[in-house]
CSV table of C-alpha atoms and ligand atoms in Angstrom, one decimal:
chain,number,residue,atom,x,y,z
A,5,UNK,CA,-19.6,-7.9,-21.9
A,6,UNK,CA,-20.1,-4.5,-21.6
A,7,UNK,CA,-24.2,-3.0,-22.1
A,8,UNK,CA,-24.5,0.4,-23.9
A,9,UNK,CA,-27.8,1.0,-22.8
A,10,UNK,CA,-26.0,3.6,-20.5
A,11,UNK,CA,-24.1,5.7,-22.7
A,12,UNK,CA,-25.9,8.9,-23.8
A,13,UNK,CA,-25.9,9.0,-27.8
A,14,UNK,CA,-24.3,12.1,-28.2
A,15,UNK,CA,-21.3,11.1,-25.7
A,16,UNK,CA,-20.7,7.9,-27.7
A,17,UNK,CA,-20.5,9.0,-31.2
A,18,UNK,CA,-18.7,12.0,-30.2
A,19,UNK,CA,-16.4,9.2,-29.1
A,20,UNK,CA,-16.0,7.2,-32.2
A,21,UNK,CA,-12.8,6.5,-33.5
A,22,UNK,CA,-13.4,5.7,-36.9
A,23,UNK,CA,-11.0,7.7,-39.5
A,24,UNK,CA,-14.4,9.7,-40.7
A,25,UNK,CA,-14.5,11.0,-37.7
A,26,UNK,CA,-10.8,11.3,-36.2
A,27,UNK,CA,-7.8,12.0,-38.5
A,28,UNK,CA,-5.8,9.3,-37.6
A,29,UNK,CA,-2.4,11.1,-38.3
A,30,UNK,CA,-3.3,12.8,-34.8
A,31,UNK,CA,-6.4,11.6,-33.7
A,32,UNK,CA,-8.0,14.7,-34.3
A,33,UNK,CA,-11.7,15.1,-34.6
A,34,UNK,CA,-12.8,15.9,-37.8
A,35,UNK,CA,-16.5,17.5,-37.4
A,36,UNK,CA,-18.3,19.8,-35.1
A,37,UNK,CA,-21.3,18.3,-32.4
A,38,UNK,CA,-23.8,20.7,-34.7
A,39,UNK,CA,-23.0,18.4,-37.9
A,40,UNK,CA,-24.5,15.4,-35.8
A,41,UNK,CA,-28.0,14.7,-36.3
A,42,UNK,CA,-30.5,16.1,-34.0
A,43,UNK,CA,-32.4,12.5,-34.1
A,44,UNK,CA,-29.0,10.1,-32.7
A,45,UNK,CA,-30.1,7.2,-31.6
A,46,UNK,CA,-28.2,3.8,-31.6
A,47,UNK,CA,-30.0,1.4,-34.3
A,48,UNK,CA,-28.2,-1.4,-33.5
A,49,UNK,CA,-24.8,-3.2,-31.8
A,50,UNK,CA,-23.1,-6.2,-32.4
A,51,UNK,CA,-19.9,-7.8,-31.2
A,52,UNK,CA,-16.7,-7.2,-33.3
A,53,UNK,CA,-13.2,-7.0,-33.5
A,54,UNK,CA,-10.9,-4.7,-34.1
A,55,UNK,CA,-8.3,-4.5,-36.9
A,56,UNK,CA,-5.7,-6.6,-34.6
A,57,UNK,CA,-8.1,-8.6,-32.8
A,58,UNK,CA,-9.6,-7.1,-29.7
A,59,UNK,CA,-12.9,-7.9,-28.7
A,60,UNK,CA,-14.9,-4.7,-29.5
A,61,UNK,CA,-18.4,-3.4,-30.3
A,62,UNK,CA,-20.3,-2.1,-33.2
A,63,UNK,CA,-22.3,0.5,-33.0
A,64,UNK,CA,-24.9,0.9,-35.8
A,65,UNK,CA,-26.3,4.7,-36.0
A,66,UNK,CA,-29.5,6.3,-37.2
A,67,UNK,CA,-30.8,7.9,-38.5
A,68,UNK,CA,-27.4,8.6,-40.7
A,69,UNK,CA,-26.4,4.7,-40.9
A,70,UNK,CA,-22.7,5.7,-39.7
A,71,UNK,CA,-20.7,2.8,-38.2
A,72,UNK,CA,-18.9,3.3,-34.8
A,73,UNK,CA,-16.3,0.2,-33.8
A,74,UNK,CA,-15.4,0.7,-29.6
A,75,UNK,CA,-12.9,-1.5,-28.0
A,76,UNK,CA,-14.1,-3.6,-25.2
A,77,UNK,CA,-11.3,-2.3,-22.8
A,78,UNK,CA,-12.4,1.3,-23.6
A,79,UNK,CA,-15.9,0.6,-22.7
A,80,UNK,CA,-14.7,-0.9,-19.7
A,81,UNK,CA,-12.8,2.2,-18.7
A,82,UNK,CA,-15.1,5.0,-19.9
A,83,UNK,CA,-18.7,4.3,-20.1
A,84,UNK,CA,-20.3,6.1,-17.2
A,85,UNK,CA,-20.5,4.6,-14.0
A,86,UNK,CA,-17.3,2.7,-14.4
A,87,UNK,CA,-15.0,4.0,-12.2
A,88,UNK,CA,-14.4,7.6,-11.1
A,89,UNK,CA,-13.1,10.2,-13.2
A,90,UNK,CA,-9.8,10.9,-12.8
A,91,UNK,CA,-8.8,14.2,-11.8
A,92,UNK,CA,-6.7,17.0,-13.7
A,93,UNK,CA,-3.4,16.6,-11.7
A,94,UNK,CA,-3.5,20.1,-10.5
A,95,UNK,CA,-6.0,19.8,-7.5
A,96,UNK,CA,-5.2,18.5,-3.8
A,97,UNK,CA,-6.4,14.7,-5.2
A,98,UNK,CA,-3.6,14.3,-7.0
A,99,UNK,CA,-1.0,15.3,-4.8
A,100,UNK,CA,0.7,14.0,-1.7
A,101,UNK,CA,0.3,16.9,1.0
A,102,UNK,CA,2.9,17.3,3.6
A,103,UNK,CA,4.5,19.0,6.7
A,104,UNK,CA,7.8,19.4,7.1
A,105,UNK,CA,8.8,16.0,8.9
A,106,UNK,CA,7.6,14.5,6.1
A,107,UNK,CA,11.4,15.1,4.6
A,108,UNK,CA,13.0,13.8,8.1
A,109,UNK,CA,15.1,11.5,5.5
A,110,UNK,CA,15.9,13.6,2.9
A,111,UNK,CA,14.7,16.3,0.6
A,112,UNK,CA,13.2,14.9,-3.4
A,113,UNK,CA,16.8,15.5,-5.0
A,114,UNK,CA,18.7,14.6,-7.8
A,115,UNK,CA,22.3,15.3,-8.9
A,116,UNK,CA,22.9,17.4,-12.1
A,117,UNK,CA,24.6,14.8,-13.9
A,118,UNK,CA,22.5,11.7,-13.2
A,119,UNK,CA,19.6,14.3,-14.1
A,120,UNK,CA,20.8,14.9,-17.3
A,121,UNK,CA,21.5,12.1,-18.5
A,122,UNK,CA,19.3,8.9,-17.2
A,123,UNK,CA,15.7,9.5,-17.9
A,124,UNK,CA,14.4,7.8,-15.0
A,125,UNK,CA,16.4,10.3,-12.7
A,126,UNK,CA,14.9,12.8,-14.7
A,127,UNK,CA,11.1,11.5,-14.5
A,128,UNK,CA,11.8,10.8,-11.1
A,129,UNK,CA,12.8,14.8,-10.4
A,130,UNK,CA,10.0,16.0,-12.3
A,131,UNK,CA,7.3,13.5,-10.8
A,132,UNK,CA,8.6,14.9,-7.7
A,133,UNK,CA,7.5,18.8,-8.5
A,134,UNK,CA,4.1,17.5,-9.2
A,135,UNK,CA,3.2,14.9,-6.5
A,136,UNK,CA,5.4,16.9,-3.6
A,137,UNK,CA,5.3,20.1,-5.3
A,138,UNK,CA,8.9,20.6,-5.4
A,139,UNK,CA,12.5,18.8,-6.0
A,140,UNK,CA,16.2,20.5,-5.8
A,141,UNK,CA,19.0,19.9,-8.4
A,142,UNK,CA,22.4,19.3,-6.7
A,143,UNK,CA,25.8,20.0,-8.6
A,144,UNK,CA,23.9,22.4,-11.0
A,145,UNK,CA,27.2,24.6,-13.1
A,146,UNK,CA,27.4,27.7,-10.9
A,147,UNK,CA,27.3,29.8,-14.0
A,148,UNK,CA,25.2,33.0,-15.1
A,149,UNK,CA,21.8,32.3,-16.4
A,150,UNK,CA,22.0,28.4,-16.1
A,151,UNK,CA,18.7,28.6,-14.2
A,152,UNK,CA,17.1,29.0,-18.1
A,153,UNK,CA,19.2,26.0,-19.1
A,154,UNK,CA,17.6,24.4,-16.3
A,155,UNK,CA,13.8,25.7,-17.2
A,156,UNK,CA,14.5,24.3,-21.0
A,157,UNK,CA,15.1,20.5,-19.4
A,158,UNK,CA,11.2,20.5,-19.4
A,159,UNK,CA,10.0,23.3,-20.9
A,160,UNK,CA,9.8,26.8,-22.1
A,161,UNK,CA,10.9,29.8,-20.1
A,162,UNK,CA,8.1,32.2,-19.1
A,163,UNK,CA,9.4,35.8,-19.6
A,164,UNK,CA,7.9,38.2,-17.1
A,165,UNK,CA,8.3,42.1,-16.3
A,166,UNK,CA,11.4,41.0,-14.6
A,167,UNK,CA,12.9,39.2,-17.4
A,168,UNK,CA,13.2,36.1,-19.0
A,169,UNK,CA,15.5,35.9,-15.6
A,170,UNK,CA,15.6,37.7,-12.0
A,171,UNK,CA,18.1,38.2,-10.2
A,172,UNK,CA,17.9,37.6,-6.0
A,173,UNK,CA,20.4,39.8,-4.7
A,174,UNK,CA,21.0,43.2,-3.2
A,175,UNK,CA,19.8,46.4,-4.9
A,176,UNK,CA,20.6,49.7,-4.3
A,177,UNK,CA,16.9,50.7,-5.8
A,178,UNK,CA,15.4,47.8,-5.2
A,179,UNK,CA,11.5,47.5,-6.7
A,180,UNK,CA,11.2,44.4,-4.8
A,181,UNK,CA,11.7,43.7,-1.3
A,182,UNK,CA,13.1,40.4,-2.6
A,183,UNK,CA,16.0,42.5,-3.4
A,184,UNK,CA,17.0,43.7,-0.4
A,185,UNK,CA,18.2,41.8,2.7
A,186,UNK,CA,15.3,41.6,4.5
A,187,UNK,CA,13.0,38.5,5.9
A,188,UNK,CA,10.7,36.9,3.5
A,189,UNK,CA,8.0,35.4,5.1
A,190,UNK,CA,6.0,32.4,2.3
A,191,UNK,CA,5.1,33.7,-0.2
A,192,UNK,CA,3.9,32.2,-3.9
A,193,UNK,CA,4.7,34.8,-6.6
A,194,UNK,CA,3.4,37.5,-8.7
A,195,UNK,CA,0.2,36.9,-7.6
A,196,UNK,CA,-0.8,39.6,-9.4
A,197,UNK,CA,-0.4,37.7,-12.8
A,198,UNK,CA,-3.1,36.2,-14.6
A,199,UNK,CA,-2.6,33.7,-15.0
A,200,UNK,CA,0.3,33.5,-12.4
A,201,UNK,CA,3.5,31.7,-13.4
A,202,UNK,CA,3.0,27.7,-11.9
A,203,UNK,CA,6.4,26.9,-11.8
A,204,UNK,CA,9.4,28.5,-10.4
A,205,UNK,CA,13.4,28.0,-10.3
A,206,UNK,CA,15.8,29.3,-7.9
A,207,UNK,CA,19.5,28.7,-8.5
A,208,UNK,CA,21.8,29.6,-6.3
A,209,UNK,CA,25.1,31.1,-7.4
A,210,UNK,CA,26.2,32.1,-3.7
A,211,UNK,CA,24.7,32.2,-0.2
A,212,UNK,CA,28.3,33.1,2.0
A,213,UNK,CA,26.1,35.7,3.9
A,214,UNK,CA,25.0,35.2,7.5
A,215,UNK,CA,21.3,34.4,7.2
A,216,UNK,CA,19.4,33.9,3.9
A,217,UNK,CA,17.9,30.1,4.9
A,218,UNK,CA,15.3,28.6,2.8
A,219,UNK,CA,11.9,27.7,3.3
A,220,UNK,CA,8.8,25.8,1.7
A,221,UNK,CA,5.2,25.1,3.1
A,222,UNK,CA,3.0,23.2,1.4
A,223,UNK,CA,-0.3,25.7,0.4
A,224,UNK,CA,-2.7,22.7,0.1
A,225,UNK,CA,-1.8,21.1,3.4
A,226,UNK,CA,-2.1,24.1,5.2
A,227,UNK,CA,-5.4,24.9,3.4
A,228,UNK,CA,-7.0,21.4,4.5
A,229,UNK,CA,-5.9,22.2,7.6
A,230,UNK,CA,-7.7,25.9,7.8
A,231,UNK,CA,-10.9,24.0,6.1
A,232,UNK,CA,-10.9,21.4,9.0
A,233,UNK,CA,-9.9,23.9,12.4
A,234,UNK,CA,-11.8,26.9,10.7
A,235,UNK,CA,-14.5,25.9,7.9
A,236,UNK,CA,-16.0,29.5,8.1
A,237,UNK,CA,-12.6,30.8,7.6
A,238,UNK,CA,-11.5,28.8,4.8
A,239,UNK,CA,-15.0,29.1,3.2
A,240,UNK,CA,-14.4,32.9,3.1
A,241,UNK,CA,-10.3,32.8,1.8
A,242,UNK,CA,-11.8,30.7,-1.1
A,243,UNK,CA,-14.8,33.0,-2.2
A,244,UNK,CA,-13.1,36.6,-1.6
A,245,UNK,CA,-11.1,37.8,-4.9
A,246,UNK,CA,-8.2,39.6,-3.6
A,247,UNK,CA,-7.2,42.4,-5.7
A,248,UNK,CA,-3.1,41.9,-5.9
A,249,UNK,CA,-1.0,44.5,-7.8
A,250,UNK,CA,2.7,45.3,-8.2
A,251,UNK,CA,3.9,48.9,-10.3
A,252,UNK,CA,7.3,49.9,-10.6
A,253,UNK,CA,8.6,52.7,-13.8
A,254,UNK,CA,6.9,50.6,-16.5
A,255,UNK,CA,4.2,47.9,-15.0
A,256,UNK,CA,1.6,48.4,-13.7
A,257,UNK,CA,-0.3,44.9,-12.6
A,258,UNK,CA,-3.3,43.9,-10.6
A,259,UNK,CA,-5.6,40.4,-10.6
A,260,UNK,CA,-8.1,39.8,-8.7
A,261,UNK,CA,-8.1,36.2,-7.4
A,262,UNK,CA,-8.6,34.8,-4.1
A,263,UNK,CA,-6.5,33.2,-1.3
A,264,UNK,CA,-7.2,29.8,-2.0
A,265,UNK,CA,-8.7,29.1,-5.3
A,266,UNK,CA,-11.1,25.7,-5.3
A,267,UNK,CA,-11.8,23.8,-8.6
A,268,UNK,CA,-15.7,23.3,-10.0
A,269,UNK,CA,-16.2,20.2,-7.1
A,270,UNK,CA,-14.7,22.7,-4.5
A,271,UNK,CA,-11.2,20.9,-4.3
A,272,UNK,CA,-8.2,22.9,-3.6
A,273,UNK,CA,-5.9,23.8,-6.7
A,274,UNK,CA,-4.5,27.2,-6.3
A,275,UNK,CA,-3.1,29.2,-3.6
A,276,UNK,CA,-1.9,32.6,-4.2
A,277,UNK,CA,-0.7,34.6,-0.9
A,278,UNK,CA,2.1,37.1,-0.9
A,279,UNK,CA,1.8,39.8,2.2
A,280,UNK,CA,3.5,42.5,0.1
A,281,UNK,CA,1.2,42.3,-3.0
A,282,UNK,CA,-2.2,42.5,-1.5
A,283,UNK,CA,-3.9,45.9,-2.4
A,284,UNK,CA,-7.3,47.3,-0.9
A,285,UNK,CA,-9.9,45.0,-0.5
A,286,UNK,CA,-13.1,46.8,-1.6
A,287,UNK,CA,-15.9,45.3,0.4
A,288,UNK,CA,-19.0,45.7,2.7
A,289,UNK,CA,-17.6,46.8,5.7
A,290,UNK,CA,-18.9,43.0,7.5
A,291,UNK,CA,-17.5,41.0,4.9
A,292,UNK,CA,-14.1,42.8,5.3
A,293,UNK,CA,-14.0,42.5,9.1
A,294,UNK,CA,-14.9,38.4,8.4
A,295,UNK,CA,-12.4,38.4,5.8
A,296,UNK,CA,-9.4,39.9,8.0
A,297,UNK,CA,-10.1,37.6,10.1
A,298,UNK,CA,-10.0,34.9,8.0
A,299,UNK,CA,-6.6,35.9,6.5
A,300,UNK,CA,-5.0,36.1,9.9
A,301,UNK,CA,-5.4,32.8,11.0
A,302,UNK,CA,-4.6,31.6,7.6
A,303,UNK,CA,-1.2,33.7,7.8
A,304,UNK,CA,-0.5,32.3,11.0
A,305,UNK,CA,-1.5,28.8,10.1
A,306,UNK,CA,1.3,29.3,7.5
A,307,UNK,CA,4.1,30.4,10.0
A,308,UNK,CA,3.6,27.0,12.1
A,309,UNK,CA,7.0,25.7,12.3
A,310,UNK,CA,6.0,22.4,11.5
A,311,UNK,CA,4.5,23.2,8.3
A,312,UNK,CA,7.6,24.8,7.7
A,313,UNK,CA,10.6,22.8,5.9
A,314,UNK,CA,14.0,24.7,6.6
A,315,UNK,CA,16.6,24.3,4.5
A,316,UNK,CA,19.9,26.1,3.0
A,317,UNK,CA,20.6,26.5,-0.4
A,318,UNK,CA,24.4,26.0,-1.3
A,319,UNK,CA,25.9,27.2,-4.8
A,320,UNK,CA,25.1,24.7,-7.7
A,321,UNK,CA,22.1,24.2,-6.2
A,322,UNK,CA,18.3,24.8,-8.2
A,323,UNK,CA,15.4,24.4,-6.7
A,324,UNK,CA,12.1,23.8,-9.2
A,325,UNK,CA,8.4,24.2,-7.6
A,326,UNK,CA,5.0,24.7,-7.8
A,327,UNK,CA,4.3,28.5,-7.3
A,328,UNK,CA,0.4,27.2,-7.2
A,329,UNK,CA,0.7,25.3,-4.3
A,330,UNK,CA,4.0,26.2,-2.5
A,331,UNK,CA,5.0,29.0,-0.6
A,332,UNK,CA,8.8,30.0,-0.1
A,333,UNK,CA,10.6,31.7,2.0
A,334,UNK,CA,13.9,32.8,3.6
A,335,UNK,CA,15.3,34.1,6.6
A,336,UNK,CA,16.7,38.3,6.4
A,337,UNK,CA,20.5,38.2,5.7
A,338,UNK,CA,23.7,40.5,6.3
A,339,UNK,CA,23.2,43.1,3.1
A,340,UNK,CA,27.1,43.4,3.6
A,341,UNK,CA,27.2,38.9,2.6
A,342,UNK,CA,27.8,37.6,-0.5
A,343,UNK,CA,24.1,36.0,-1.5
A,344,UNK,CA,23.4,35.7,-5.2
A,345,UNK,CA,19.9,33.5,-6.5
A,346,UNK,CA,19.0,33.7,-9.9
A,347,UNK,CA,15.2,33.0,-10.5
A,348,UNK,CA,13.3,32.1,-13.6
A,349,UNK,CA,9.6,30.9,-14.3
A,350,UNK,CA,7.7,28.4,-16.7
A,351,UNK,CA,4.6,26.5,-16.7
A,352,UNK,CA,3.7,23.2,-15.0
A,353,UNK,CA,1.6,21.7,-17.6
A,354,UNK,CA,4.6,21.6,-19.5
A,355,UNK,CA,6.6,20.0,-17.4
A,356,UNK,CA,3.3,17.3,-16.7
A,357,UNK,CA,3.4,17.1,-20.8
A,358,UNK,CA,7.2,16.5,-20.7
A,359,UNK,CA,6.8,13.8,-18.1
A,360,UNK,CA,4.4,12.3,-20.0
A,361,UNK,CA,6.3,11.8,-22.7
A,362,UNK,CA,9.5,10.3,-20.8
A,363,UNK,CA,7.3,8.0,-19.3
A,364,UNK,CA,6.5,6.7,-22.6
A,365,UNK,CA,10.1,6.6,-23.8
A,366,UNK,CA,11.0,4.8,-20.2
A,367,UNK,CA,8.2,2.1,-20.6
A,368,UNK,CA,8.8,1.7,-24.1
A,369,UNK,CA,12.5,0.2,-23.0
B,14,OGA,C1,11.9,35.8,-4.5
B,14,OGA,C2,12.2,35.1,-3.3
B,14,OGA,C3,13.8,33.9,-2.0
B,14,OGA,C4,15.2,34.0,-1.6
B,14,OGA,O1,12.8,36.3,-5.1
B,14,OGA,O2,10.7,35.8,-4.9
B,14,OGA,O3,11.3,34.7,-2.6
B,14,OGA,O4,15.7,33.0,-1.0
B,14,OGA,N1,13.5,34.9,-3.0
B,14,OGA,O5,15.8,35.0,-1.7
B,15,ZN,ZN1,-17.0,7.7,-36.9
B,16,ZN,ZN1,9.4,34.8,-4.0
């Protein structure tokens, strides 16, 4: 049996389930902490049940006589000091970090089809974007703007300056050196969004041009890696706010973030790093020589060819991934070849929520 002599007042009755306080159409909580009063104490607690049976607790309140009913097994999991609390999905906790041997047998991939219709192919995929931070579709229709049929498997399409599509090709203006030929070292994109877009597709329509190979590193890994061989380095790239910017005709952008972005208990959750986007730093002259530094041994950190996971992208395939944690790349190509990606973003909470919810349908078989 659980004691509640551990649970602060306030944290308990702001946890009570009872329909007064939660609308139980959607579980909802019906009043603000200032309506509770100032006095809160527990008056008394006895053992219970709940409406189907489960051993549980009662809570008595004063000084308002309000009656709370906990389940044992929420107790258990919840009151402080059981257990640690789980993380928010999005930090280096929750995911598995990698090099590039890691996919020695195979790449997280799933065929169009089998995606589309069995929804344990499809939790599988999308598990995959979160725990790897990435997963390709195979056999994907090699049609114009499929990518955004893709996106709406698990979510909503997030429109940008670009469109609610891009398209990865040759330009004869090009106001993106994305659109030209040329080598691409990792990169996450538009860092200069804020918030930046955490999920990116790439579907390839055509890639007959000499050149144009794919690559991914995994941003957290090679973070740990700077926080273990360089603390002082890595110290600085997560304090620093970098301003990034992009204009063209009609956008003018800039956010000022930093290299590697650490949650509240200083865990890694977002990288941002993109050579061709990173305006003037405005610092004391010390801080920017420490800084540059810093940045060059994270840049060359991230060109290690063992952090690096090579790959080609064929037509019909899409690759989904985390443009928080991943970099991509790709190799220059012949501007004369036939190479043709179409690109699309959306948001990675959605595609968590989305999961969720399979999961549910999947267990509930
Ligand atoms: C991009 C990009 C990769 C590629 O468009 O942002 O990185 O393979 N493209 O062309
Ligand atoms: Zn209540
Ligand atoms: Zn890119």
């Amino acid at each position: 049996m659980v004691s509640l002599t551990s649970a602060p007042p306030f944290w308990l009755r702001d946890n009570c389930p009872c329909p007064d306080c939660r609308d139980p159409r959607n579980g909802q909580k019906l009043f603000q902490i200032t309506e509770l009063p100032a006095a809160l104490a527990v008056d008394a607690v006895h053992d219970t049940r709940t409406p189907d049976g489960a051993p549980a607790r009662e809570v008595v309140w004063a000084p308002d006589g309000h009656r709370s009913v906990y389940p044992e097994t929420w107790l258990g999991a919840h009151l402080p000091g059981t257990g640690t609390a789980p993380g928010d999905g999005r930090t280096e906790d929750d995911k598995e970090p990698w090099a590039a041997s890691r996919f020695d047998g195979g790449l997280p991939e799933a065929d169009w089809d089998a995606y589309t219709t069995d929804p344990a192919v499809r939790a599988d995929t999308l598990e995959a974007v979160l725990r790897l931070g990435f997963a390709l579709l195979r056999n994907v229709p090699v049609r114009d703007r499929q990518v955004l049929a893709v996106a709406r498997t698990f979510g909503h399409v997030r429109e940008t300056n670009y469109g609610e599509l891009f398209e990865v090709r040759v330009e004869a203006d090009p106001n993106n050196l994305a659109f030209t030929g040329a080598r691409i070292t990792p990169h996450t994109d538009n860092p200069y969004r804020d918030p930046v877009p955490t999920l990116q597709l790439l579907h390839c329509l055509a890639n007959a041009a000499r050149g144009g190979d794919s690559g991914l590193v995994d941003g957290f890994h090679a973070a740990a890696r700077l926080r273990a061989e360089a603390p002082e380095a890595y110290e600085i790239l997560s304090r620093v706010p970098v301003p990034f910017a992009f204009s063209d005709e009609r956008t003018e952008l800039h956010a000022h973030r930093p290299l590697i972005g650490v949650d509240p208990a200083g865990r890694i959750r977002e990288i941002r790093f993109n050579n061709r986007s990173i305006g003037t730093l405005r610092q004391p002259a010390d801080l920017l020589e420490t800084f540059y530094a810093a940045y060059r041994r994270f840049a060359d950190l991230l060109l290690r060819t063992e952090l690096r996971l090579d790959f080609r992208l064929a037509p019909g395939d899409c690759l989904i991934f985390d443009n928080t944690r991943l970099l991509h790349a790709r190799t220059a190509f012949a501007e004369s070849g036939d190479r043709h990606l179409q690109g699309a973003y959306a948001d990675i909470d959605g595609l968590a929520s989305t999961l969720a919810v399979l999961r549910r349908e999947v267990s509930a078989r």
